[in-house]
Coordinates of C-alpha atoms in Angstrom, one line a residue:
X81 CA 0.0 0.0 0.0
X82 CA 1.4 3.6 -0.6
X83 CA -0.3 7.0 0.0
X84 CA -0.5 10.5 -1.5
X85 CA 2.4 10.9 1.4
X86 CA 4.4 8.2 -0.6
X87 CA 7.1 5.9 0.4
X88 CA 10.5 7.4 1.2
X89 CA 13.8 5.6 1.2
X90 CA 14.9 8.4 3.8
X91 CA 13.8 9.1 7.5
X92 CA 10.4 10.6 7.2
X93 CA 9.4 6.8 7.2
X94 CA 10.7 4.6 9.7
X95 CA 9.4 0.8 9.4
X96 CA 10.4 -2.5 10.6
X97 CA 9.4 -4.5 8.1
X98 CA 6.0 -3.0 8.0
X99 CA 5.9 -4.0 12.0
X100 CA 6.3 -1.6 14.3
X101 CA 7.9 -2.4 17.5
X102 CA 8.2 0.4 20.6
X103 CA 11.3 1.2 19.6
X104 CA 10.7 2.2 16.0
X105 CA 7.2 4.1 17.0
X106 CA 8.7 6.0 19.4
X107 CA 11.7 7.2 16.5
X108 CA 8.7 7.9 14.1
X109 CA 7.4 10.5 16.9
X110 CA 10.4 12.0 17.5
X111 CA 11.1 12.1 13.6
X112 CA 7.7 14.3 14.3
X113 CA 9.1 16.7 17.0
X114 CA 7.4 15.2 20.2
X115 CA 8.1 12.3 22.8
X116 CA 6.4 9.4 23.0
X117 CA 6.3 6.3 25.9
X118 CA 4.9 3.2 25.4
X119 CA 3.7 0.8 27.9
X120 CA 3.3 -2.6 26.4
X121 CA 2.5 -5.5 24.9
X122 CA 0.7 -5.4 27.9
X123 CA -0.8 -8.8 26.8
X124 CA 2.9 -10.9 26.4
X125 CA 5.5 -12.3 28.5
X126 CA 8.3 -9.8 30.0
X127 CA 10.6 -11.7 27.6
X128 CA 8.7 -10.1 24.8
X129 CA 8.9 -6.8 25.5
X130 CA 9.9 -5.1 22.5
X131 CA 7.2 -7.4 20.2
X132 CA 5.9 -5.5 18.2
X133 CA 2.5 -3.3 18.6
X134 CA 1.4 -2.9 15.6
X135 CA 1.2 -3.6 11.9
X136 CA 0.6 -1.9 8.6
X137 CA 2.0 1.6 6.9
X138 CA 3.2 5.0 8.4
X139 CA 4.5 8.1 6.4
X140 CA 5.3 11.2 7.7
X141 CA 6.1 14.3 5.8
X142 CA 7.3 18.1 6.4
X143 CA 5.0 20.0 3.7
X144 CA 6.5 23.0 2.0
X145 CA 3.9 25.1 3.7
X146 CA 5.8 24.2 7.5
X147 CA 2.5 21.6 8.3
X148 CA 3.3 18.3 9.0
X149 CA 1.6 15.5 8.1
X150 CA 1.3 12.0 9.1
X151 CA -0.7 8.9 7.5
X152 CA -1.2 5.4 8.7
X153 CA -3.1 2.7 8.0
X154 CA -2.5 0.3 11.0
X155 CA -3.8 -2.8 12.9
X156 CA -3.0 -3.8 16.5
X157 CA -0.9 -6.4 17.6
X158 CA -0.9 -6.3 21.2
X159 CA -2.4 -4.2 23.9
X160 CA -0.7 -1.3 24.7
X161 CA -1.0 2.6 26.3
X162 CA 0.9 5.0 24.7
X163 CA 1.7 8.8 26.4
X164 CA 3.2 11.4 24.2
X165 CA 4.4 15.4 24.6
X166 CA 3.1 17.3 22.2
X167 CA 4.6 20.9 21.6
X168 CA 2.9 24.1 20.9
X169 CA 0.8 23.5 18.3
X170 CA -3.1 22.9 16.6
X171 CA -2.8 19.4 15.5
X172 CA -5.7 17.9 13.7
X173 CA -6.2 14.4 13.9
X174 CA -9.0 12.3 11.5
X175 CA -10.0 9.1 11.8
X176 CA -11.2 8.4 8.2
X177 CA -12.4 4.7 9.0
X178 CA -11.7 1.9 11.8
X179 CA -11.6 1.4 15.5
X180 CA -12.3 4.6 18.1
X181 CA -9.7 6.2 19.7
X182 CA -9.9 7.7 22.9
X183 CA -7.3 10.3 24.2
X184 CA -6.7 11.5 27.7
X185 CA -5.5 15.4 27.0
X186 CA -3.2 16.4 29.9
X187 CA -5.0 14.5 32.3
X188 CA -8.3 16.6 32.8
X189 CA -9.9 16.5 29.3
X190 CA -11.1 13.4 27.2
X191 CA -11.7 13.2 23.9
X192 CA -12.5 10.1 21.4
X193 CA -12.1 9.9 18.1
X194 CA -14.3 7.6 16.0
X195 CA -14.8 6.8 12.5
X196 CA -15.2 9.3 9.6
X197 CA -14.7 12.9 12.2
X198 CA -12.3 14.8 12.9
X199 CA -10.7 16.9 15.9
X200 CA -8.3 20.1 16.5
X201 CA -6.0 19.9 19.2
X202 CA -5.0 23.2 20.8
X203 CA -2.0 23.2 23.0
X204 CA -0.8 26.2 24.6
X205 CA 2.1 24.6 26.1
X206 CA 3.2 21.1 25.6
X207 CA 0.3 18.8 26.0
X208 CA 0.4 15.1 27.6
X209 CA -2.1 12.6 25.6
X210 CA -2.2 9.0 26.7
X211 CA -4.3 6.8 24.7
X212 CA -4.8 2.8 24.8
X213 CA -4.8 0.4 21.7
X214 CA -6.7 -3.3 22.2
X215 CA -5.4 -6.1 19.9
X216 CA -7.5 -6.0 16.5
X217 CA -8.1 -2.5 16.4
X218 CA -7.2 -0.9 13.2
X219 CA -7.8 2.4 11.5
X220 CA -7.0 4.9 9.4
X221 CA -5.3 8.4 11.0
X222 CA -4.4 11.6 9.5
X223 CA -2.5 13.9 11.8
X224 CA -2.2 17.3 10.7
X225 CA 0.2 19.9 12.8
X226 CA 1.1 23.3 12.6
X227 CA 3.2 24.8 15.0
X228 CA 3.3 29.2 15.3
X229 CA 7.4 28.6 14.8
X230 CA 7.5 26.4 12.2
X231 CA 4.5 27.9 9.3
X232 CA 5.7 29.4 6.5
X233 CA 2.6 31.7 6.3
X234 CA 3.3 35.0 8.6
X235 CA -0.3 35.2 8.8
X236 CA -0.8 31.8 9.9
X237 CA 1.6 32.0 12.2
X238 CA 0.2 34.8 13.6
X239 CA -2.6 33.7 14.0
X240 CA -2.3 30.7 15.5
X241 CA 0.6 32.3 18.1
X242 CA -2.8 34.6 19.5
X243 CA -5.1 31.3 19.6
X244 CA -2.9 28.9 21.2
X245 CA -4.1 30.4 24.6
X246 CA -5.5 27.6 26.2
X247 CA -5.4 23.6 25.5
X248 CA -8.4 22.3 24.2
X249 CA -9.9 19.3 22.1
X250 CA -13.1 20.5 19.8
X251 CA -14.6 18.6 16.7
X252 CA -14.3 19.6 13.3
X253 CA -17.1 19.3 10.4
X254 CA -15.7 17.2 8.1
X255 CA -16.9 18.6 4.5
X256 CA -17.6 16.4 1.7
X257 CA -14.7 17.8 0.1
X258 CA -12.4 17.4 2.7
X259 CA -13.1 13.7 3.4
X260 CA -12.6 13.3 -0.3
X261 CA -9.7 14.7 -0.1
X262 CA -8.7 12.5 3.0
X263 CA -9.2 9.4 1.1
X264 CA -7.3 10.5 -2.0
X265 CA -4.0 10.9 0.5
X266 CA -4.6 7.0 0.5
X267 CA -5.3 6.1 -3.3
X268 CA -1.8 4.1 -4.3
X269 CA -1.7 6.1 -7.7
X270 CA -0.7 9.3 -5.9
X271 CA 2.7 9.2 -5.7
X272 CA 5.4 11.8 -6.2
X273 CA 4.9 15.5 -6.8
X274 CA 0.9 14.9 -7.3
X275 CA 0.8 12.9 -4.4
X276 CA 2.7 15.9 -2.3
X277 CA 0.1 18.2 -4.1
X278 CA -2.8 16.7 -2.5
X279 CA -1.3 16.3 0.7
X280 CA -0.5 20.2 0.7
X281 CA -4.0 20.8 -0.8
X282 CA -5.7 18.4 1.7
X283 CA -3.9 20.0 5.1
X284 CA -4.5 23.6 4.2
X285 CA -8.2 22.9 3.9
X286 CA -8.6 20.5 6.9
X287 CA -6.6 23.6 8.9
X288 CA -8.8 26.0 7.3
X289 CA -12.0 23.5 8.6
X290 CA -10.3 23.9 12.2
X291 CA -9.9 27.8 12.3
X292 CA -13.0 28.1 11.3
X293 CA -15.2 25.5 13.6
X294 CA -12.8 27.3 16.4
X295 CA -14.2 30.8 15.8
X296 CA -17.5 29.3 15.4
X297 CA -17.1 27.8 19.1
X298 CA -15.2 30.5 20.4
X299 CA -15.9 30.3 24.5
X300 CA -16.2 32.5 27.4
X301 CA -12.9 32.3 29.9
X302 CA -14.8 33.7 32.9
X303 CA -14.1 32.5 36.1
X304 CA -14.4 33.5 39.9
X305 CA -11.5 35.8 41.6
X306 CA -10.8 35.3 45.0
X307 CA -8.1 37.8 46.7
X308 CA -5.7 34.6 47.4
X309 CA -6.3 34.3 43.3
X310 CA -4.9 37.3 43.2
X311 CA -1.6 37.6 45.0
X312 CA -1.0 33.8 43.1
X313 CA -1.4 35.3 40.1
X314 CA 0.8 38.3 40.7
X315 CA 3.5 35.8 42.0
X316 CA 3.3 34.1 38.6
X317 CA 3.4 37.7 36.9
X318 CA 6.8 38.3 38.8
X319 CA 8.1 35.2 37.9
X320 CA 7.8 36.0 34.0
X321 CA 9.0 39.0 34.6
X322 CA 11.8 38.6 36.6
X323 CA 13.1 35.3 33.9
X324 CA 11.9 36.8 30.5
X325 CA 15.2 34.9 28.8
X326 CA 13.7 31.2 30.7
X327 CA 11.9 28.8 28.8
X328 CA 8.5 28.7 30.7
X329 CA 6.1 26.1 30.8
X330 CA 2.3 26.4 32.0
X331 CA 2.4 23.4 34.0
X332 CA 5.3 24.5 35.8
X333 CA 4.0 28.0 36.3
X334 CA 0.8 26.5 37.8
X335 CA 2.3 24.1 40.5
X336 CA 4.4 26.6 42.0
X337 CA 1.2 28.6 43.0
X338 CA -1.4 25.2 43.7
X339 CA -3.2 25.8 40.7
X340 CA -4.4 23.5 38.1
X341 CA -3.4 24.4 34.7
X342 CA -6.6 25.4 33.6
X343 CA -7.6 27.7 36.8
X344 CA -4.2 29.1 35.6
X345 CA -5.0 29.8 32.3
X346 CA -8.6 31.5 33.2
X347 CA -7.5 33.8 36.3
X348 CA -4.5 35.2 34.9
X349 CA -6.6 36.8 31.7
X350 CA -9.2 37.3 34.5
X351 CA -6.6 39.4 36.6
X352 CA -4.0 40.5 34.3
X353 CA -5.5 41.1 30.9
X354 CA -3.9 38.8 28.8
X355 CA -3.3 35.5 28.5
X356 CA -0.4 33.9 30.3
X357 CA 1.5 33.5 27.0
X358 CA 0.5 36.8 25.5
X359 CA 1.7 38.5 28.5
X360 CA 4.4 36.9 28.3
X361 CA 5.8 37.6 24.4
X362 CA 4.1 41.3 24.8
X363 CA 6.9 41.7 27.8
X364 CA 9.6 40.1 26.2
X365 CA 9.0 42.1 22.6
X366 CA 9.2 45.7 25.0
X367 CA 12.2 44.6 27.3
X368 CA 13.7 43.9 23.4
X369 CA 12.9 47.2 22.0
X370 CA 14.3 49.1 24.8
X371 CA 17.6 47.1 24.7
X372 CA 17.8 47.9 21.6
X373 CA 17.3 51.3 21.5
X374 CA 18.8 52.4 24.5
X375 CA 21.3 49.5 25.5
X376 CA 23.0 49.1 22.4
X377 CA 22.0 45.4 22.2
X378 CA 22.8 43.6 18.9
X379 CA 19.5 42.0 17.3
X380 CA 21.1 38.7 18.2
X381 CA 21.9 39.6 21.4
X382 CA 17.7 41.2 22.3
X383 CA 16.7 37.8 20.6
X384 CA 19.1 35.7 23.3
X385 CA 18.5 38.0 26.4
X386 CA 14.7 37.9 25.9
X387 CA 14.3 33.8 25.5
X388 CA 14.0 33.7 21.6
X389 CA 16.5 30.6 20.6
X390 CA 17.0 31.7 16.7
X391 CA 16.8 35.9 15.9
X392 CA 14.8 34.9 12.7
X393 CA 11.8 33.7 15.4
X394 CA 12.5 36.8 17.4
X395 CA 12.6 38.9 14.3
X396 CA 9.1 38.0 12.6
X397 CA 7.7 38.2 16.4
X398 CA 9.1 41.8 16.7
X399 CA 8.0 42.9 13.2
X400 CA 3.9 41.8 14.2
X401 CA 4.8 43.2 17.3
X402 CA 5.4 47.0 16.1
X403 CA 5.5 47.4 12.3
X404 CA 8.8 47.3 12.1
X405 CA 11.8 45.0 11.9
X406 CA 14.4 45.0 14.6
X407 CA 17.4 46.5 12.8
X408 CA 15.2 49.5 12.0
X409 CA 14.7 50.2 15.8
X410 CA 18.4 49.8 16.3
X411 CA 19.8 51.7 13.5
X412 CA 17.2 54.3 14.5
X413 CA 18.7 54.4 17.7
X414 CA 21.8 54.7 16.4
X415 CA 21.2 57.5 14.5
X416 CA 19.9 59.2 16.9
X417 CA 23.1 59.0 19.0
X418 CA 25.5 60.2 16.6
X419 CA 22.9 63.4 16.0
X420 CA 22.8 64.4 19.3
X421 CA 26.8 63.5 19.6
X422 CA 27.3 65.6 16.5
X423 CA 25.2 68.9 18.6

């Protein structure tokens, strides 16, 4: 079997021999940019621990667009549990025909995902899902990401860097058009550069699907504010504000104040205005702009001191941020130094 994906003699598919043991799943995920654990067989001797879980066809792929895609077409072996970390993203996971799938989503949300529908994932900060497989399930999954750093589309990115507020799991209308469009990613004749075609063609739509049934079920974050709420919320407030260059996580952030992640999440727009990671990049962006112009930092140096890994991310964030790229504001700044040198 092959799939608009198509078969690749490089990385982006990793098989063993069309079996896939815990070992070689858990290399496809990270192939994919998140971790994955797996628990089983849970249904074999210890002796056969790395038996494998399941049989059948994965492809993955990087689309020119900065979504990634992933296809498979798989049957169970073995029972098993499976727990993977999922990074900032809106992932959108179909199930065009098979077994259910239920997911666990960081613990406190649960959402299944039966045959012929679709869901979008939202994760505002890395996202836990655990999900079980029984021997004899099979199914057909297409996984859709797109992650704010990675897009190619400044748009999209932006757009999806002010949505990814909160972690949630919502379904998406599949269109007749788009579940057409699933099952052509699985015809064997689309191979090549039609096959990577449709795939583009396929996950722009299915994203445009999710950004649209997201507006549609656009919620209200309200929530009661006690004054303990408040002075926990200001201690998290400091903390961003006092490690703007740290790599924060919400998780994190909400255990050092006794606070589920979602209380979090709702009491700190409640209190502060903003959402935790909005705050957050707004801060960063204005202790940038003032280095900058009145520090003398390099654009490099704003990017590294304000927790931005690579200057382009840093740059494009900046730009959104104030109409304006980075090395304006600092030869600006300049400028205006020598002038008033020069009086």
């Amino acid at each position: 079997m092959s799939v608009a994906l198509g078969r690749r003699s490089d990385r982006a598919v990793i098989a063993n021999g069309d079996r896939y043991s815990p070992s070689s799943l858990a290399d496809i995920a990270s192939e994919w940019g998140y971790s994955c654990e797996m628990s089983g067989p849970t249904d074999v001797r210890p002796t056969q621990e790395d038996s494998s879980l399941a049989a059948g066809f994965i492809a993955t792929q990087k689309l020119p667009s900065g979504l990634h895609v992933c296809a498979s077409d798989l049957t169970t072996l073995h029972d098993n549990e499976r727990m993977g970390l999922a990074k900032r993203s809106l992932t959108i996971a179909i199930n065009l025909d098979g077994s259910s799938i239920t997911y666990e989503i960081d613990d406190d949300q649960t959402v299944s995902l039966v045959a012929e529908s679709a869901v979008a994932l939202s994760a505002a900060d890395d996202m836990r899902m655990t999900s079980s497989y029984r021997r004899g399930d099979s199914s057909r999954i297409l996984v859709i990401q797109a992650c704010p750093a990675s897009v190619m589309d400044t748009e999209l990115a932006e757009h999806l860097d002010a949505h990814l507020q909160e972690t949630t799991a919502k379904p998406v209308p599949m269109s007749c058009r788009a579940r057409a469009l699933t099952r052509e990613l699985f015809a064997p004749e689309h191979t090549g550069l039609v096959g990577r075609l449709l795939a583009e063609s396929c996950a722009l739509e299915l994203l445009a699907c999710a950004i649209t049934a997201q507006q549609a079920q656009g919620r209200s974050t309200g929530c009661p504010i006690h004054s303990r709420d408040v002075a926990k919320i200001h201690r998290v407030r400091d903390n961003l504000l006092a490690n703007l260059d740290a790599e924060h996580h919400l998780c994190d952030l909400a255990r050092d104040v006794g606070m589920s992640t979602s209380t979090l999440k709702c009491k700190f727009a409640a209190v502060i205005g903003q959402p935790v990671f909005q705050f957050l990049r707004d801060k960063r962006l204005a202790r940038a702009r003032d280095g900058l112009q009145h520090e003398g930092w390099t654009v490099s140096q704003a990017a590294y001191y304000v927790g931005y890994r690579h200057a382009s991310n840093f740059a494009t964030a900046f730009r959104r941020r104030f109409g304006v790229a980075p090395t304006s504001t600092r030869r600006s700044s300049r400028e205006a130094s020598v002038t008033q040198a020069a009086e």
